[in-house]
Coordinates of C-alpha atoms in Angstrom, one line a residue:
X1 CA 9.6 -174.9 193.5
X2 CA 12.2 -178.0 193.9
X3 CA 12.0 -181.3 195.2
X4 CA 15.0 -183.5 196.3
X5 CA 14.7 -187.0 197.7
X6 CA 17.6 -187.2 200.5
X7 CA 17.1 -190.9 201.9
X8 CA 15.5 -193.6 200.9
X9 CA 14.6 -197.1 203.0
X10 CA 15.0 -200.6 201.9
X11 CA 11.6 -202.0 204.3
X12 CA 9.8 -199.1 203.6
X13 CA 8.5 -196.4 201.6
X14 CA 9.5 -193.6 203.7
X15 CA 11.7 -190.8 202.1
X16 CA 13.2 -187.9 203.7
X17 CA 13.6 -185.3 201.0
X18 CA 13.2 -180.9 200.8
X19 CA 11.8 -178.7 199.1
X20 CA 12.4 -175.2 198.1
X21 CA 10.0 -172.4 197.7
X22 CA 11.0 -169.0 197.4
X23 CA 9.8 -168.4 200.7
X24 CA 11.9 -170.7 201.8
X25 CA 13.0 -174.6 202.3
X26 CA 10.6 -177.3 203.6
X27 CA 11.7 -181.0 205.3
X28 CA 10.1 -183.7 204.7
X29 CA 8.4 -185.5 205.9
X30 CA 6.3 -182.1 207.4
X31 CA 3.0 -180.9 208.7
X32 CA 1.5 -178.0 208.5
X33 CA -0.4 -176.6 210.5
X34 CA -4.1 -175.4 209.4
X35 CA -4.7 -171.5 209.2
X36 CA -8.1 -171.3 207.2
X37 CA -8.5 -168.0 208.2
X38 CA -5.1 -166.5 207.6
X39 CA -4.7 -167.3 211.3
X40 CA -4.2 -170.7 213.1
X41 CA -6.3 -170.8 215.6
X42 CA -4.9 -169.8 219.0
X43 CA -1.5 -169.0 218.0
X44 CA 0.3 -166.0 217.0
X45 CA 2.8 -166.1 214.0
X46 CA 5.5 -165.7 216.4
X47 CA 4.7 -168.9 218.2
X48 CA 4.2 -170.6 214.9
X49 CA 7.9 -169.6 214.2
X50 CA 9.5 -169.6 217.3
X51 CA 7.8 -172.4 219.1
X52 CA 6.1 -174.9 217.0
X53 CA 8.3 -174.2 214.0
X54 CA 6.7 -174.6 211.2
X55 CA 8.3 -174.1 207.9
X56 CA 4.5 -174.2 205.6
X57 CA 1.2 -173.2 207.1
X58 CA -2.0 -173.6 205.3
X59 CA -4.5 -171.4 204.0
X60 CA -8.1 -171.7 202.3
X61 CA -9.0 -170.7 199.6
X62 CA -12.9 -170.3 200.0
X63 CA -12.9 -168.5 203.2
X64 CA -10.0 -166.4 202.3
X65 CA -12.4 -165.4 198.8
X66 CA -15.5 -164.7 201.1
X67 CA -13.1 -163.1 204.1
X68 CA -11.7 -161.0 204.1
X69 CA -12.0 -160.9 199.8
X70 CA -9.4 -160.8 196.8
X71 CA -9.6 -157.2 196.5
X72 CA -8.3 -156.7 200.6
X73 CA -5.5 -159.6 199.6
X74 CA -4.6 -158.1 196.3
X75 CA -4.4 -154.4 198.1
X76 CA -1.9 -156.1 200.6
X77 CA 0.1 -157.7 199.0
X78 CA -1.1 -161.2 199.0
X79 CA -1.5 -163.8 202.1
X80 CA 1.8 -163.2 203.1
X81 CA 2.2 -159.2 203.8
X82 CA -1.4 -159.2 205.4
X83 CA -0.6 -161.9 207.6
X84 CA 3.0 -161.0 208.1
X85 CA 4.4 -164.8 207.2
X86 CA 7.2 -164.8 205.7
X87 CA 7.3 -168.7 205.2
X88 CA 5.8 -171.3 202.9
X89 CA 2.1 -171.3 202.5
X90 CA -0.6 -173.6 200.6
X91 CA -3.4 -172.9 200.1
X92 CA -6.5 -175.6 199.6
X93 CA -8.7 -175.0 196.4
X94 CA -11.8 -174.5 198.4
X95 CA -13.3 -177.8 197.1
X96 CA -13.7 -179.5 199.9
X97 CA -15.4 -176.9 201.9
X98 CA -17.8 -176.1 198.8
X99 CA -18.8 -179.7 198.6
X100 CA -19.4 -180.2 202.3
X101 CA -22.0 -177.3 201.8
X102 CA -23.9 -179.8 200.2
X103 CA -27.9 -178.4 200.3
X104 CA -26.3 -175.0 198.8
X105 CA -24.4 -175.5 196.2
X106 CA -24.9 -177.0 192.4
X107 CA -22.4 -179.0 190.6
X108 CA -22.3 -178.2 186.6
X109 CA -19.5 -178.8 183.8
X110 CA -18.4 -175.7 184.3
X111 CA -18.1 -175.7 187.7
X112 CA -19.7 -175.4 191.0
X113 CA -22.2 -173.1 192.3
X114 CA -22.8 -172.1 196.2
X115 CA -24.1 -170.0 199.0
X116 CA -21.7 -168.5 201.1
X117 CA -22.3 -170.1 204.9
X118 CA -21.3 -166.2 206.0
X119 CA -24.3 -164.6 204.5
X120 CA -26.0 -166.5 202.2
X121 CA -24.6 -164.6 198.9
X122 CA -24.5 -166.6 195.5
X123 CA -20.7 -167.8 194.2
X124 CA -19.6 -169.4 191.5
X125 CA -16.3 -171.5 191.3
X126 CA -14.8 -172.5 188.6
X127 CA -11.6 -174.5 187.9
X128 CA -10.1 -170.9 186.1
X129 CA -11.6 -168.8 188.7
X130 CA -9.8 -170.6 191.6
X131 CA -6.4 -170.6 189.6
X132 CA -6.6 -166.7 189.5
X133 CA -8.1 -166.7 193.3
X134 CA -4.9 -168.4 194.3
X135 CA -3.1 -166.2 192.3
X136 CA -4.7 -163.0 194.0
X137 CA -3.7 -164.7 197.7
X138 CA 0.0 -165.7 196.7
X139 CA 0.5 -168.8 197.9
X140 CA 3.6 -170.9 197.2
X141 CA 1.5 -174.2 196.6
X142 CA -2.1 -173.7 195.4
X143 CA -4.5 -176.9 194.9
X144 CA -6.5 -178.2 191.6
X145 CA -10.5 -177.4 191.8
X146 CA -12.0 -180.9 192.7
X147 CA -15.2 -182.9 194.2
X148 CA -13.9 -184.7 197.4
X149 CA -16.1 -188.0 197.2
X150 CA -17.9 -189.3 200.3
X151 CA -16.2 -192.6 201.8
X152 CA -19.5 -194.1 201.5
X153 CA -19.9 -193.3 198.0
X154 CA -20.9 -196.1 195.6
X155 CA -19.1 -196.6 193.0
X156 CA -21.1 -195.2 189.7
X157 CA -20.9 -191.8 192.3
X158 CA -17.3 -191.9 192.3
X159 CA -17.0 -192.6 188.9
X160 CA -18.8 -189.7 187.8
X161 CA -17.2 -187.5 190.1
X162 CA -13.9 -188.6 189.2
X163 CA -15.0 -187.8 185.5
X164 CA -16.0 -184.1 186.9
X165 CA -12.6 -184.0 188.7
X166 CA -10.7 -184.5 185.7
X167 CA -12.1 -182.1 183.3
X168 CA -11.5 -179.3 185.9
X169 CA -8.4 -180.6 186.4
X170 CA -7.1 -180.3 183.0
X171 CA -8.5 -176.7 182.6
X172 CA -7.6 -175.6 185.6
X173 CA -4.0 -176.8 184.5
X174 CA -4.1 -175.2 181.4
X175 CA -5.0 -171.9 183.0
X176 CA -2.6 -172.4 185.3
X177 CA 0.4 -172.8 182.9
X178 CA -1.2 -169.5 180.7
X179 CA -1.3 -167.1 184.1
X180 CA 1.7 -165.7 186.0
X181 CA 2.4 -165.0 189.5
X182 CA 1.5 -161.3 190.7
X183 CA 3.7 -160.9 193.5
X184 CA 7.4 -161.6 192.4
X185 CA 7.8 -165.3 193.8
X186 CA 6.6 -168.6 192.0
X187 CA 4.0 -170.7 192.6
X188 CA 3.4 -174.3 192.4
X189 CA 0.4 -176.5 191.4
X190 CA -0.8 -179.4 192.8
X191 CA -3.5 -181.7 191.2
X192 CA -5.4 -184.0 193.6
X193 CA -6.0 -188.2 192.7
X194 CA -9.7 -188.6 194.1
X195 CA -11.4 -192.1 192.9
X196 CA -13.1 -192.8 196.6
X197 CA -12.3 -196.2 197.9
X198 CA -12.1 -198.1 194.4
X199 CA -8.9 -199.1 193.4
X200 CA -8.8 -199.2 189.8
X201 CA -10.8 -195.4 189.9
X202 CA -7.5 -194.5 192.2
X203 CA -5.4 -196.4 189.8
X204 CA -7.1 -194.2 186.8
X205 CA -6.5 -191.0 189.0
X206 CA -3.0 -191.3 189.7
X207 CA -2.1 -192.4 186.4
X208 CA -4.0 -189.1 185.0
X209 CA -2.4 -187.1 187.6
X210 CA 1.7 -188.4 187.1
X211 CA 0.8 -188.1 183.2
X212 CA 0.4 -184.1 183.8
X213 CA 4.2 -183.4 185.0
X214 CA 3.3 -181.1 187.6
X215 CA 5.5 -179.7 190.4
X216 CA 3.8 -182.1 193.3
X217 CA 0.8 -184.3 193.9
X218 CA -1.8 -184.1 196.1
X219 CA -4.1 -187.3 197.6
X220 CA -7.8 -186.3 198.3
X221 CA -11.0 -187.8 199.3
X222 CA -9.6 -190.0 202.2
X223 CA -10.2 -189.5 206.3
X224 CA -13.8 -188.8 204.6
X225 CA -15.8 -191.7 206.5
X226 CA -14.0 -194.7 205.0
X227 CA -12.2 -197.4 207.4
X228 CA -8.9 -196.4 208.3
X229 CA -7.3 -199.6 207.0
X230 CA -8.9 -199.1 203.8
X231 CA -7.7 -195.2 203.4
X232 CA -3.5 -197.0 204.1
X233 CA -4.3 -199.9 200.6
X234 CA -5.7 -196.0 198.5
X235 CA -2.6 -194.3 199.6
X236 CA -0.6 -197.9 198.9
X237 CA -2.2 -198.2 195.6
X238 CA -2.0 -194.0 194.2
X239 CA 1.6 -194.0 195.4
X240 CA 2.5 -196.8 193.0
X241 CA 2.0 -195.1 190.3
X242 CA 2.7 -191.1 191.6
X243 CA 6.2 -190.1 190.7
X244 CA 8.7 -190.9 193.1
X245 CA 10.5 -187.3 192.4
X246 CA 7.7 -185.2 193.4
X247 CA 6.5 -184.7 196.2
X248 CA 3.2 -186.5 197.6
X249 CA 0.8 -184.7 199.8
X250 CA -2.1 -186.6 201.7
X251 CA -4.8 -183.9 202.3
X252 CA -6.7 -183.2 205.8
X253 CA -5.1 -186.3 207.5
X254 CA -5.0 -186.9 210.5
X255 CA -3.8 -188.2 213.8
X256 CA -0.4 -189.3 214.9
X257 CA -0.8 -193.0 213.9
X258 CA -2.5 -191.8 210.6
X259 CA 0.6 -189.8 209.8
X260 CA 3.4 -192.5 210.5
X261 CA 1.8 -195.2 208.8
X262 CA 1.4 -192.3 205.8
X263 CA 4.9 -191.5 206.0
X264 CA 5.6 -195.4 206.0
X265 CA 3.6 -195.3 202.7
X266 CA 5.9 -192.5 200.5
X267 CA 3.8 -189.6 202.0
X268 CA 5.6 -186.2 202.2
X269 CA 3.3 -183.9 203.3
X270 CA 0.4 -183.6 206.0
X271 CA -2.3 -181.4 206.8
X272 CA -5.3 -181.7 209.5
X273 CA -7.3 -178.9 212.0
X274 CA -7.0 -182.0 214.6
X275 CA -3.9 -180.6 217.0
X276 CA -5.7 -177.3 217.3
X277 CA -9.1 -178.2 217.6
X278 CA -8.7 -181.7 219.8
X279 CA -6.7 -178.9 221.8
X280 CA -9.5 -177.2 222.4
X281 CA -11.1 -179.7 223.4
X282 CA -8.8 -180.2 225.8
X283 CA -7.2 -183.2 224.1
X284 CA -3.5 -183.1 223.9
X285 CA -0.9 -186.0 221.9
X286 CA 2.1 -186.6 223.4
X287 CA 5.1 -189.4 222.8
X288 CA 3.6 -191.3 226.4
X289 CA 0.0 -191.1 225.1
X290 CA -3.1 -189.2 224.6
X291 CA -4.2 -186.4 227.7
X292 CA -7.6 -185.5 228.3
X293 CA -7.4 -182.7 230.6
X294 CA -10.8 -182.2 231.8
X295 CA -9.9 -185.7 233.4
X296 CA -10.2 -185.2 237.2
X297 CA -7.2 -187.4 237.6
X298 CA -5.1 -184.1 236.3
X299 CA -6.7 -182.0 239.2
X300 CA -3.8 -181.6 242.0
X301 CA -1.1 -183.4 239.4
X302 CA 1.3 -180.2 239.7
X303 CA 3.9 -182.1 237.3
X304 CA 4.7 -180.6 233.9
X305 CA 2.2 -180.9 231.5
X306 CA 4.7 -182.8 228.9
X307 CA 8.1 -183.3 230.7
X308 CA 9.2 -184.6 227.4
X309 CA 8.0 -182.2 225.3
X310 CA 9.2 -179.8 223.1
X311 CA 7.2 -176.6 223.6
X312 CA 8.0 -173.8 226.5
X313 CA 4.5 -174.4 227.5
X314 CA 5.4 -178.1 228.6
X315 CA 7.7 -177.6 231.3
X316 CA 6.1 -174.2 232.5
X317 CA 2.5 -175.1 233.2
X318 CA 1.4 -178.3 235.2
X319 CA -1.4 -180.6 234.4
X320 CA -3.9 -179.0 237.6
X321 CA -3.2 -175.8 236.0
X322 CA -3.8 -176.1 232.6
X323 CA -6.9 -178.6 233.4
X324 CA -8.1 -175.7 235.7
X325 CA -7.8 -173.3 233.1
X326 CA -10.3 -175.5 230.9
X327 CA -12.8 -176.1 233.8
X328 CA -12.9 -172.4 234.2
X329 CA -13.2 -171.8 230.4
X330 CA -10.3 -169.7 230.3
X331 CA -8.9 -168.4 226.7
X332 CA -5.4 -169.2 228.0
X333 CA -6.1 -173.5 227.8
X334 CA -6.7 -173.3 224.0
X335 CA -3.7 -171.2 223.5
X336 CA -1.5 -173.8 225.5
X337 CA -3.1 -176.8 224.4
X338 CA -3.0 -175.7 220.8
X339 CA 0.7 -175.2 221.0
X340 CA 1.5 -177.8 222.6
X341 CA -0.4 -180.5 220.1
X342 CA 1.1 -178.3 217.0
X343 CA 4.7 -178.6 218.4
X344 CA 4.4 -182.0 218.8
X345 CA 3.0 -182.9 215.4
X346 CA 6.2 -180.6 214.1
X347 CA 8.4 -183.0 216.1
X348 CA 6.8 -185.9 215.3
X349 CA 7.1 -185.9 211.5
X350 CA 10.8 -184.0 212.5
X351 CA 11.6 -187.5 214.6
X352 CA 10.3 -189.5 211.7
X353 CA 13.0 -187.6 209.1
X354 CA 15.6 -188.1 211.7
X355 CA 14.8 -191.9 211.9
X356 CA 14.5 -192.5 208.0
X357 CA 17.8 -190.7 207.8
X358 CA 19.3 -193.0 210.5
X359 CA 17.9 -196.2 208.9
X360 CA 15.8 -197.2 211.7
X361 CA 12.5 -195.8 211.1
X362 CA 10.2 -198.8 211.3
X363 CA 11.4 -200.2 214.4
X364 CA 11.0 -196.4 215.8
X365 CA 7.6 -196.2 214.5
X366 CA 6.5 -199.6 215.8
X367 CA 7.1 -198.1 219.2
X368 CA 5.7 -194.8 218.7
X369 CA 2.7 -196.2 217.5
X370 CA 2.1 -198.2 220.3
X371 CA 2.8 -195.0 222.7
X372 CA 0.9 -192.7 220.6
X373 CA -2.3 -194.2 220.1
X374 CA -2.3 -195.0 224.5
X375 CA -5.1 -193.2 226.8
X376 CA -3.5 -191.9 229.8

């Protein structure tokens, strides 16, 4: 994997870049649709390619490990072949999912023992077997196993958690370097900066991660209960240390405004379930503001869903029709909303990139944040 910074700014940490993988190039800043179970919910691969214009998607190691399982994925030739997706894939290590199962998992120095949320069966993840698992999945970018510390954790818990994550990271990276890909394409390994909301822990973690010299780096443990302004502060603290010649991935974030603020602070990559999850619940994000499609005000509004939108569904369907679909609980509503929201997110980061290159990102961002946070 290669990363090249194409444009920087004097009045912002925002930058336009390009990641090159064996499955294609990725223009940054970039948003990655979440395909947890080898599927982006309610959106098929053709729509992802042709309408959403997704350049890379995300799969989840925890879910794929449990179902369909590693044997099926290996026999299929990896996740790309299994789901018929020929563009890049990033896989989360599963750490966030495992640690959200706090009542049915046990942390140990060796790794984490947990029970499947599907059938209660017992499993054990280690930094090493998570690398092996992601070798079988065949993602272009794999993530290190870490503990995602809650945003309200006290200092002592956060410190001990970071110590464990650091041990796991060193073991996982050593195993990554000692093993080879299985399907003929290269794989990158991203360590994750933790440290909760404590600047000294974040700096310690960022220095350790930077010293590894991996092909890219991630910022985890944010948007997990801490105030938004604290999240922005932690991004600034970390990005002062993480190398500028490597892509920076902010995990699990977030709203359109969150993306723009993080881009301003030097983040290159994002993923979040918000566009699809909120879309399935009737919330649509647009460049003019936020639409609640269950609102009665749209019942007789026959104007296009989003006259300035870039997805084909935006001009093809009216607000009244899409509201009707939601009220009638028609599955088509979920598809339309998911396609719209994902296309908007990809449009938003694409516009951010364009304005970085043109040099007026700060002014554009200020106006756009006013728009995307407005309720219509």
